[in-house]
Amino acid sequence: MDTNTLRKYATDINAFYMKNRRMPSYSEMLDIFDLRSKNAVFKRIASIVKKGFLEKDQKGKLLPKRLIKPLRLLGSVSAGFPSPAEEELQDVMSLEDYLITNPQSTYLLKVEGDSMIKAGIHHGDLILVEKNRTPKTGDIVIAQVDNEWTVKYFEQKGKRVFLKAANEKYPTIIPTQELVIAGVAIASIRKYK
Amino acid sequence: MDTNTLRKYATDINAFYMKNRRMPSYSEMLDIFDLRSKNAVFKRIASIVKKGFLEKDQKGKLLPKRLIKPLRLLGSVSAGFPSPAEEELQDVMSLEDYLITNPQSTYLLKVEGDSMIKAGIHHGDLILVEKNRTPKTGDIVIAQVDNEWTVKYFEQKGKRVFLKAANEKYPTIIPTQELVIAGVAIASIRKYK
DNA sequence: TTGACAGGTGAACGAATGTTCACTATACTT
DNA sequence: AAGTATAGTGAACATTCGTTCACCTGTCAA
């Protein structure tokens, strides 16, 4: 069977996995592939696995393909860039697993403005925000000031709280009334181009 | 059974899921829980589900509670932080889907050093690197210079190629011999501790 | 002291699982 | 024209699955 077709089939299975958070059984693949016989599914999966688009674990259970393959260190001197051969040996990890501990309360926000530019957060960047987290000094928070939502550094001295921009041209804010903190930034992400 | 104990059990199952990318069967849970009877597992899972620490899907299959949940992409910061009611309306997306177009050739690397600090890339940041991509002027590339792998800006003027650091204290490099470009950065990620 | 109850064991059940076998239909060689 | 490879069907298989049943044990309140 054509390689591209097999790749598409693997994608269909991954789509099921994304939606249902588990791999489909062969019976369920009858529907996915519009087939009548489980044996047809069996052969099809065998081809897909042979091509390497999907894998099975030690118990023969089909595994979802991970989007991100390796997390690897780019050493300043020695490490070098990995060759395809090394890849297989490496541990794999999901970017989302790595960044997110509480998916339920984690959001992705787009930053506007340049008030955090000194912190490496530019206009257009995304930040992962976790709600329901009490900020500590130094944390980057999303706070409501004068009915506007802004990204600031959070600082606490005793009982007093400041919101500091990472850009001199913005003033430090000392909240007069109640301060509303929507969440704490746990990661920032910039996509190029 | 004690609520905290049940929560711990759910965590154990999630640990299995993280490691194996699938939920364990009841037989496998015998080992996880150190039990002899599948019925004990059955009752335990029932309690966990009742408490809401885990869920079952329509087909009665156990679902992982937290992983691979799509992220909710919210508007910009200035647009305000969403209320729970609004959340439902928003687009749902996977961070990895958003950032990555070619999973096969995309890697996650850790940056060392401060040569890109002006570009908002700090020591310890992660960058997503796509191999097999021809860099354009302005791209951030991972290049080999004097047997060292470094992160630099790529610049091309006619036939001449420069590697520029985003930090004045590093010199611009004009490659003498063949330049090895390992990949082009497509995103950078910083995790806050 | 009794009885309810939570939490475990071991055996059994039907249903679903992945796999194999025998066979058919179609397309492509030679 | 005959032969071969590919991809499908349908039925059967042993194994594993989640679930249910009957029973055992220790704890604790009445």
Short mmCIF file of C-alpha atoms (C1' of nucleotides) in Angstrom, two decimals:
data_model
loop_
_atom_site.label_atom_id
_atom_site.label_comp_id
_atom_site.label_asym_id
_atom_site.label_seq_id
_atom_site.Cartn_x
_atom_site.Cartn_y
_atom_site.Cartn_z
CA MET A 1 0.00 0.00 0.00
CA ASP A 2 1.14 3.49 -0.82
CA THR A 3 3.34 5.16 1.78
CA ASN A 4 1.38 8.38 1.81
CA THR A 5 -1.85 6.50 2.26
CA LEU A 6 -0.39 4.66 5.23
CA ARG A 7 0.74 7.94 6.71
CA LYS A 8 -2.75 9.28 6.36
CA TYR A 9 -4.16 6.21 8.11
CA ALA A 10 -1.76 6.76 10.98
CA THR A 11 -2.96 10.34 11.17
CA ASP A 12 -6.55 9.16 11.37
CA ILE A 13 -5.66 6.95 14.31
CA ASN A 14 -3.85 9.78 16.01
CA ALA A 15 -6.93 11.92 15.52
CA PHE A 16 -8.93 9.30 17.38
CA TYR A 17 -6.32 9.32 20.10
CA MET A 18 -6.44 13.09 20.41
CA LYS A 19 -10.18 13.01 20.71
CA ASN A 20 -10.60 10.00 22.96
CA ARG A 21 -7.31 10.00 24.81
CA ARG A 22 -6.79 6.37 23.99
CA MET A 23 -6.01 4.31 20.95
CA PRO A 24 -8.91 2.74 19.07
CA SER A 25 -9.48 -1.00 19.14
CA TYR A 26 -9.47 -2.92 15.89
CA SER A 27 -13.25 -2.99 16.00
CA GLU A 28 -13.34 0.76 16.29
CA MET A 29 -10.91 1.01 13.41
CA LEU A 30 -13.46 -0.76 11.24
CA ASP A 31 -15.41 2.49 11.39
CA ILE A 32 -12.35 4.71 11.05
CA PHE A 33 -11.18 2.90 7.94
CA ASP A 34 -14.61 1.92 6.68
CA LEU A 35 -13.79 -1.76 6.55
CA ARG A 36 -15.80 -4.90 7.23
CA SER A 37 -13.18 -7.30 8.45
CA LYS A 38 -10.97 -6.99 11.48
CA ASN A 39 -8.36 -8.87 9.52
CA ALA A 40 -8.14 -6.04 7.02
CA VAL A 41 -7.49 -3.72 9.95
CA PHE A 42 -4.92 -6.12 11.29
CA LYS A 43 -3.00 -6.14 8.02
CA ARG A 44 -3.27 -2.40 7.63
CA ILE A 45 -1.89 -1.74 11.08
CA ALA A 46 0.91 -4.19 10.41
CA SER A 47 1.89 -2.18 7.34
CA ILE A 48 1.72 1.09 9.26
CA VAL A 49 3.89 -0.26 12.04
CA LYS A 50 6.34 -1.71 9.54
CA LYS A 51 6.68 1.71 7.96
CA GLY A 52 7.26 3.20 11.38
CA PHE A 53 4.31 5.56 11.45
CA LEU A 54 3.04 3.91 14.60
CA GLU A 55 4.55 1.69 17.22
CA LYS A 56 3.52 -1.09 19.52
CA ASP A 57 4.71 -1.50 23.06
CA GLN A 58 6.10 -4.66 24.65
CA LYS A 59 2.60 -6.00 25.22
CA GLY A 60 1.66 -5.48 21.61
CA LYS A 61 -0.55 -2.51 22.32
CA LEU A 62 -0.61 0.24 19.77
CA LEU A 63 1.04 3.45 20.94
CA PRO A 64 0.23 6.98 19.90
CA LYS A 65 2.90 8.79 18.01
CA ARG A 66 4.37 11.57 20.04
CA LEU A 67 4.63 14.91 18.41
CA ILE A 68 7.89 15.91 19.93
CA LYS A 69 10.54 13.29 19.79
CA PRO A 70 13.47 14.04 22.01
CA LEU A 71 14.25 16.62 24.59
CA ARG A 72 17.92 17.02 24.31
CA LEU A 73 20.56 19.35 25.50
CA LEU A 74 22.37 21.54 23.06
CA GLY A 75 25.71 21.78 24.74
CA SER A 76 27.88 24.76 24.15
CA VAL A 77 30.78 22.55 23.29
CA SER A 78 30.51 18.86 23.13
CA ALA A 79 26.96 17.70 22.75
CA GLY A 80 26.34 18.57 19.17
CA PHE A 81 23.20 18.09 17.21
CA PRO A 82 21.71 14.64 17.34
CA SER A 83 21.93 12.32 14.42
CA PRO A 84 18.89 10.28 13.45
CA ALA A 85 20.58 7.19 14.78
CA GLU A 86 20.83 8.58 18.28
CA GLU A 87 17.22 9.61 18.36
CA GLU A 88 15.96 6.14 18.99
CA LEU A 89 17.88 5.86 22.21
CA GLN A 90 16.65 9.05 23.72
CA ASP A 91 13.85 9.52 26.12
CA VAL A 92 10.84 11.13 24.64
CA MET A 93 8.70 13.75 26.20
CA SER A 94 5.75 15.83 25.38
CA LEU A 95 6.13 19.56 25.42
CA GLU A 96 2.78 19.92 27.10
CA ASP A 97 3.59 17.35 29.72
CA TYR A 98 6.76 19.22 30.45
CA LEU A 99 5.20 22.64 30.79
CA ILE A 100 1.83 21.92 32.25
CA THR A 101 1.02 20.38 35.57
CA ASN A 102 -2.59 21.46 35.91
CA PRO A 103 -4.23 21.32 32.49
CA GLN A 104 -7.61 22.14 33.92
CA SER A 105 -6.58 25.56 35.02
CA THR A 106 -3.99 26.37 32.40
CA TYR A 107 -4.60 28.79 29.59
CA LEU A 108 -2.76 30.20 26.65
CA LEU A 109 -2.81 33.96 26.31
CA LYS A 110 -1.45 36.29 23.70
CA VAL A 111 0.54 39.20 25.06
CA GLU A 112 0.06 42.69 23.73
CA GLY A 113 2.35 45.61 24.34
CA ASP A 114 5.95 45.89 25.38
CA SER A 115 5.76 46.29 29.12
CA MET A 116 7.61 43.00 29.70
CA ILE A 117 10.21 43.35 27.02
CA LYS A 118 13.09 43.29 29.47
CA ALA A 119 11.86 39.93 30.66
CA GLY A 120 12.03 38.61 27.14
CA ILE A 121 8.31 38.74 26.62
CA HIS A 122 7.49 40.57 23.44
CA HIS A 123 4.36 41.75 21.76
CA GLY A 124 2.63 38.77 20.21
CA ASP A 125 4.18 36.16 22.45
CA LEU A 126 2.06 33.52 24.07
CA ILE A 127 2.11 32.86 27.76
CA LEU A 128 0.87 29.84 29.59
CA VAL A 129 -1.14 31.02 32.54
CA GLU A 130 -2.22 29.00 35.50
CA LYS A 131 -5.24 30.19 37.38
CA ASN A 132 -5.82 29.66 41.05
CA ARG A 133 -2.25 30.02 42.04
CA THR A 134 -0.97 32.40 44.63
CA PRO A 135 1.82 34.50 43.19
CA LYS A 136 5.21 34.88 44.82
CA THR A 137 7.60 37.77 44.48
CA GLY A 138 9.25 37.63 41.10
CA ASP A 139 6.40 35.80 39.43
CA ILE A 140 4.91 37.16 36.27
CA VAL A 141 1.22 37.68 36.80
CA ILE A 142 -1.80 38.69 34.80
CA ALA A 143 -3.47 41.36 36.85
CA GLN A 144 -6.34 43.74 36.50
CA VAL A 145 -5.43 47.39 36.97
CA ASP A 146 -7.94 50.16 36.31
CA ASN A 147 -10.14 47.76 34.38
CA GLU A 148 -7.29 46.72 32.17
CA TRP A 149 -5.52 43.41 32.11
CA THR A 150 -1.79 43.61 32.08
CA VAL A 151 1.24 41.41 32.43
CA LYS A 152 3.53 42.50 35.26
CA TYR A 153 6.06 41.32 37.73
CA PHE A 154 4.57 40.61 41.10
CA GLU A 155 6.40 41.87 44.17
CA GLN A 156 5.46 41.64 47.77
CA LYS A 157 7.13 43.39 50.68
CA GLY A 158 5.44 42.47 53.87
CA LYS A 159 1.83 43.35 53.27
CA ARG A 160 2.44 45.72 50.40
CA VAL A 161 2.14 44.57 46.84
CA PHE A 162 3.62 46.12 43.72
CA LEU A 163 3.19 45.44 40.06
CA LYS A 164 6.38 46.15 38.22
CA ALA A 165 6.81 46.32 34.48
CA ALA A 166 9.94 44.93 32.90
CA ASN A 167 10.37 48.13 30.96
CA GLU A 168 11.49 51.40 32.51
CA LYS A 169 9.06 53.51 30.57
CA TYR A 170 6.17 52.00 32.47
CA PRO A 171 5.58 52.96 36.07
CA THR A 172 5.42 50.58 38.96
CA ILE A 173 1.87 50.20 40.05
CA ILE A 174 0.80 50.21 43.65
CA PRO A 175 -2.72 48.94 43.70
CA THR A 176 -5.03 51.19 45.62
CA GLN A 177 -8.06 49.02 45.84
CA GLU A 178 -8.39 45.32 45.64
CA LEU A 179 -5.99 43.64 43.29
CA VAL A 180 -7.35 41.04 40.94
CA ILE A 181 -4.83 38.45 39.88
CA ALA A 182 -6.11 36.31 37.07
CA GLY A 183 -3.20 33.95 37.00
CA VAL A 184 0.48 33.31 37.16
CA ALA A 185 2.62 32.82 34.07
CA ILE A 186 4.29 29.44 34.08
CA ALA A 187 5.86 29.64 30.64
CA SER A 188 6.24 31.96 27.71
CA ILE A 189 6.36 30.93 24.11
CA ARG A 190 7.42 32.75 21.01
CA LYS A 191 6.71 31.44 17.57
CA TYR A 192 8.95 32.76 14.85
CA LYS A 193 7.52 34.08 11.64
CA MET B 1 -11.52 4.67 51.83
CA ASP B 2 -9.69 7.83 52.70
CA THR B 3 -9.95 10.61 50.14
CA ASN B 4 -6.26 11.34 50.13
CA THR B 5 -5.46 7.70 49.64
CA LEU B 6 -7.78 7.57 46.67
CA ARG B 7 -6.14 10.64 45.21
CA LYS B 8 -2.79 8.96 45.57
CA TYR B 9 -4.09 5.87 43.79
CA ALA B 10 -5.30 8.06 40.94
CA THR B 11 -1.86 9.61 40.79
CA ASP B 12 -0.30 6.17 40.54
CA ILE B 13 -2.51 5.38 37.59
CA ASN B 14 -1.62 8.64 35.94
CA ALA B 15 2.01 7.80 36.44
CA PHE B 16 1.45 4.59 34.53
CA TYR B 17 -0.29 6.56 31.83
CA MET B 18 2.56 9.03 31.57
CA LYS B 19 5.03 6.24 31.22
CA ASN B 20 3.08 3.95 28.93
CA ARG B 21 0.83 6.40 27.12
CA ARG B 22 -2.17 4.28 27.91
CA MET B 23 -4.22 3.42 30.94
CA PRO B 24 -3.40 0.20 32.75
CA SER B 25 -5.74 -2.77 32.63
CA TYR B 26 -7.15 -4.11 35.87
CA SER B 27 -4.65 -6.92 35.73
CA GLU B 28 -1.83 -4.43 35.49
CA MET B 29 -3.30 -2.52 38.40
CA LEU B 30 -2.86 -5.62 40.53
CA ASP B 31 0.84 -4.84 40.40
CA ILE B 32 0.39 -1.10 40.77
CA PHE B 33 -1.73 -1.51 43.88
CA ASP B 34 -0.13 -4.71 45.10
CA LEU B 35 -3.37 -6.62 45.19
CA ARG B 36 -4.30 -10.24 44.45
CA SER B 37 -7.85 -9.91 43.23
CA LYS B 38 -9.12 -8.01 40.25
CA ASN B 39 -12.28 -7.42 42.20
CA ALA B 40 -10.35 -5.37 44.72
CA VAL B 41 -9.10 -3.28 41.83
CA PHE B 42 -12.61 -3.00 40.48
CA LYS B 43 -13.91 -1.64 43.78
CA ARG B 44 -10.99 0.69 44.18
CA ILE B 45 -11.44 2.18 40.73
CA ALA B 46 -15.14 2.57 41.41
CA SER B 47 -14.34 4.63 44.49
CA ILE B 48 -11.84 6.75 42.60
CA VAL B 49 -14.30 7.45 39.82
CA LYS B 50 -17.00 8.24 42.33
CA LYS B 51 -14.73 10.79 43.95
CA GLY B 52 -14.03 12.28 40.53
CA PHE B 53 -10.30 11.68 40.48
CA LEU B 54 -10.67 9.69 37.31
CA GLU B 55 -13.31 9.35 34.66
CA LYS B 56 -14.64 6.71 32.34
CA ASP B 57 -15.71 7.36 28.78
CA GLN B 58 -18.96 6.28 27.12
CA LYS B 59 -17.57 2.81 26.51
CA GLY B 60 -16.59 2.41 30.14
CA LYS B 61 -12.89 2.78 29.48
CA LEU B 62 -10.86 4.58 32.06
CA LEU B 63 -9.62 7.97 30.97
CA PRO B 64 -6.59 9.88 32.11
CA LYS B 65 -7.74 12.86 34.05
CA ARG B 66 -5.33 15.50 33.04
CA LEU B 67 -2.96 14.83 30.22
CA ILE B 68 -3.24 15.72 26.56
CA LYS B 69 -6.12 17.96 27.33
CA PRO B 70 -6.31 20.58 24.63
CA LEU B 71 -5.36 24.06 25.68
CA ARG B 72 -7.81 26.82 25.45
CA LEU B 73 -6.41 29.58 23.35
CA LEU B 74 -7.69 32.83 24.73
CA GLY B 75 -7.59 36.28 23.31
CA SER B 76 -4.95 38.82 24.02
CA VAL B 77 -4.19 40.02 27.49
CA SER B 78 -5.71 43.41 26.94
CA ALA B 79 -8.92 41.76 25.90
CA GLY B 80 -9.32 40.58 29.44
CA PHE B 81 -9.12 37.29 31.16
CA PRO B 82 -11.96 34.99 30.37
CA SER B 83 -14.59 33.99 32.81
CA PRO B 84 -15.38 30.32 33.08
CA ALA B 85 -18.52 30.89 31.06
CA GLU B 86 -16.64 32.32 28.13
CA GLU B 87 -14.13 29.54 28.09
CA GLU B 88 -16.47 27.14 26.42
CA LEU B 89 -16.80 29.36 23.40
CA GLN B 90 -13.13 29.67 22.73
CA ASP B 91 -11.10 27.70 20.33
CA VAL B 92 -9.37 24.71 21.65
CA MET B 93 -5.92 23.86 20.52
CA SER B 94 -2.90 21.80 21.21
CA LEU B 95 0.24 23.74 21.87
CA GLU B 96 2.22 21.22 19.89
CA ASP B 97 -0.10 21.39 16.93
CA TYR B 98 0.19 25.14 16.97
CA LEU B 99 3.95 25.25 17.06
CA ILE B 100 4.91 22.24 15.03
CA THR B 101 4.25 21.58 11.40
CA ASN B 102 6.77 18.82 10.80
CA PRO B 103 6.85 16.59 13.86
CA GLN B 104 9.30 14.19 12.29
CA SER B 105 12.02 16.76 11.94
CA THR B 106 11.34 18.91 14.98
CA TYR B 107 13.41 18.80 18.11
CA LEU B 108 13.46 20.45 21.46
CA LEU B 109 16.81 21.79 22.56
CA LYS B 110 18.02 23.53 25.63
CA VAL B 111 19.97 26.71 25.08
CA GLU B 112 23.16 27.37 26.98
CA GLY B 113 24.88 30.70 27.21
CA ASP B 114 23.74 34.25 26.72
CA SER B 115 24.62 34.96 23.13
CA MET B 116 20.97 35.43 22.17
CA ILE B 117 19.87 37.43 25.15
CA LYS B 118 18.90 40.46 23.13
CA ALA B 119 16.52 38.25 21.19
CA GLY B 120 14.83 37.23 24.39
CA ILE B 121 16.46 33.83 24.47
CA HIS B 122 18.07 33.22 27.82
CA HIS B 123 20.25 30.55 29.28
CA GLY B 124 18.14 27.52 30.01
CA ASP B 125 15.39 28.32 27.54
CA LEU B 126 14.11 25.67 25.20
CA ILE B 127 13.95 26.14 21.50
CA LEU B 128 12.04 24.14 18.98
CA VAL B 129 14.29 23.38 16.08
CA GLU B 130 13.30 22.17 12.68
CA LYS B 131 15.88 20.31 10.71
CA ASN B 132 16.08 20.25 6.95
CA ARG B 133 15.00 23.79 6.50
CA THR B 134 16.91 26.40 4.57
CA PRO B 135 17.41 29.48 6.72
CA LYS B 136 16.52 32.96 5.63
CA THR B 137 18.02 36.22 6.80
CA GLY B 138 16.77 36.99 10.26
CA ASP B 139 16.16 33.38 11.20
CA ILE B 140 17.64 31.99 14.35
CA VAL B 141 19.73 28.99 13.48
CA ILE B 142 21.70 26.30 15.24
CA ALA B 143 25.05 26.27 13.52
CA GLN B 144 28.36 24.58 13.94
CA VAL B 145 31.29 26.96 14.27
CA ASP B 146 34.75 25.67 15.06
CA ASN B 147 33.32 22.40 16.25
CA GLU B 148 30.93 24.13 18.58
CA TRP B 149 27.21 24.29 18.28
CA THR B 150 25.77 27.72 18.82
CA VAL B 151 22.57 29.65 18.44
CA LYS B 152 22.90 32.67 16.17
CA TYR B 153 21.04 34.94 13.85
CA PHE B 154 21.45 33.98 10.24
CA GLU B 155 22.15 36.72 7.72
CA GLN B 156 22.77 36.48 4.06
CA LYS B 157 23.93 39.24 1.76
CA GLY B 158 24.23 37.96 -1.74
CA LYS B 159 26.46 34.96 -1.44
CA ARG B 160 28.00 35.93 1.86
CA VAL B 161 26.70 34.51 5.08
CA PHE B 162 27.08 35.87 8.62
CA LEU B 163 26.23 34.48 11.99
CA LYS B 164 25.30 37.26 14.32
CA ALA B 165 24.83 36.98 18.05
CA ALA B 166 22.09 38.93 19.73
CA ASN B 167 24.57 40.22 22.28
CA GLU B 168 27.19 42.84 21.52
CA LYS B 169 29.87 41.12 23.49
CA TYR B 170 29.98 38.28 20.99
CA PRO B 171 31.50 38.87 17.57
CA THR B 172 29.76 38.33 14.30
CA ILE B 173 31.06 35.21 12.70
CA ILE B 174 31.94 34.98 9.05
CA PRO B 175 32.32 31.33 8.32
CA THR B 176 35.53 30.51 6.55
CA GLN B 177 34.88 26.98 5.54
CA GLU B 178 31.69 25.12 5.04
CA LEU B 179 28.92 26.17 7.33
CA VAL B 180 26.89 23.46 8.98
CA ILE B 181 23.37 24.50 9.84
CA ALA B 182 21.68 21.94 12.01
CA GLY B 183 18.32 23.56 12.03
CA VAL B 184 16.19 26.65 12.21
CA ALA B 185 14.48 27.76 15.38
CA ILE B 186 10.74 27.89 14.96
CA ALA B 187 9.83 28.72 18.53
CA SER B 188 11.39 29.46 21.87
CA ILE B 189 10.01 28.48 25.20
CA ARG B 190 10.79 29.57 28.69
CA LYS B 191 9.49 27.76 31.70
CA TYR B 192 9.23 29.75 34.90
CA LYS B 193 10.05 27.94 38.02
"C1'" DT C 1 -21.71 -9.33 71.94
"C1'" DT C 2 -23.47 -8.40 68.15
"C1'" DG C 3 -24.00 -6.68 63.70
"C1'" DA C 4 -22.91 -3.63 60.07
"C1'" DC C 5 -19.40 -2.43 57.02
"C1'" DA C 6 -15.23 -1.65 54.49
"C1'" DG C 7 -11.79 -3.95 51.95
"C1'" DG C 8 -9.80 -7.94 50.62
"C1'" DT C 9 -9.54 -13.09 48.09
"C1'" DG C 10 -10.60 -16.36 44.47
"C1'" DA C 11 -13.44 -18.14 40.97
"C1'" DA C 12 -16.46 -17.51 37.28
"C1'" DC C 13 -18.90 -15.03 33.56
"C1'" DG C 14 -19.88 -12.92 28.95
"C1'" DA C 15 -18.00 -9.68 25.98
"C1'" DA C 16 -14.25 -7.68 23.58
"C1'" DT C 17 -9.60 -8.07 22.26
"C1'" DG C 18 -5.75 -9.20 18.86
"C1'" DT C 19 -4.57 -12.80 15.81
"C1'" DT C 20 -4.87 -16.58 12.41
"C1'" DC C 21 -6.99 -19.28 8.73
"C1'" DA C 22 -9.35 -20.08 4.40
"C1'" DC C 23 -11.11 -17.84 0.74
"C1'" DT C 24 -12.39 -14.06 -2.91
"C1'" DA C 25 -11.78 -10.08 -6.09
"C1'" DT C 26 -8.91 -7.08 -8.52
"C1'" DA C 27 -4.65 -5.22 -10.65
"C1'" DC C 28 -0.21 -5.91 -12.57
"C1'" DT C 29 3.55 -8.89 -14.67
"C1'" DT C 30 5.46 -11.60 -18.08
"C1'" DA D 1 -3.23 -16.43 -20.78
"C1'" DA D 2 -1.45 -17.77 -16.76
"C1'" DG D 3 0.55 -16.48 -12.60
"C1'" DT D 4 1.47 -13.54 -8.71
"C1'" DA D 5 0.86 -10.01 -5.40
"C1'" DT D 6 -2.27 -7.07 -2.90
"C1'" DA D 7 -6.12 -5.97 -0.11
"C1'" DG D 8 -10.34 -7.24 1.08
"C1'" DT D 9 -14.26 -10.61 3.53
"C1'" DG D 10 -15.98 -13.72 7.07
"C1'" DA D 11 -15.36 -17.06 10.48
"C1'" DA D 12 -12.82 -19.05 14.14
"C1'" DC D 13 -9.45 -18.97 17.84
"C1'" DA D 14 -7.23 -18.31 22.47
"C1'" DT D 15 -6.51 -14.66 25.47
"C1'" DT D 16 -7.60 -10.78 28.05
"C1'" DC D 17 -10.89 -7.57 29.43
"C1'" DG D 18 -14.22 -5.55 32.90
"C1'" DT D 19 -17.64 -7.23 35.83
"C1'" DT D 20 -20.22 -10.10 39.13
"C1'" DC D 21 -20.75 -13.59 42.66
"C1'" DA D 22 -19.84 -15.86 47.05
"C1'" DC D 23 -17.08 -15.72 50.76
"C1'" DC D 24 -13.44 -14.21 54.38
"C1'" DT D 25 -11.37 -10.90 57.79
"C1'" DG D 26 -10.70 -7.04 60.87
"C1'" DT D 27 -12.69 -2.58 62.80
"C1'" DC D 28 -15.79 -0.02 65.12
"C1'" DA D 29 -20.20 1.63 66.98
"C1'" DA D 30 -24.39 0.28 69.29
#
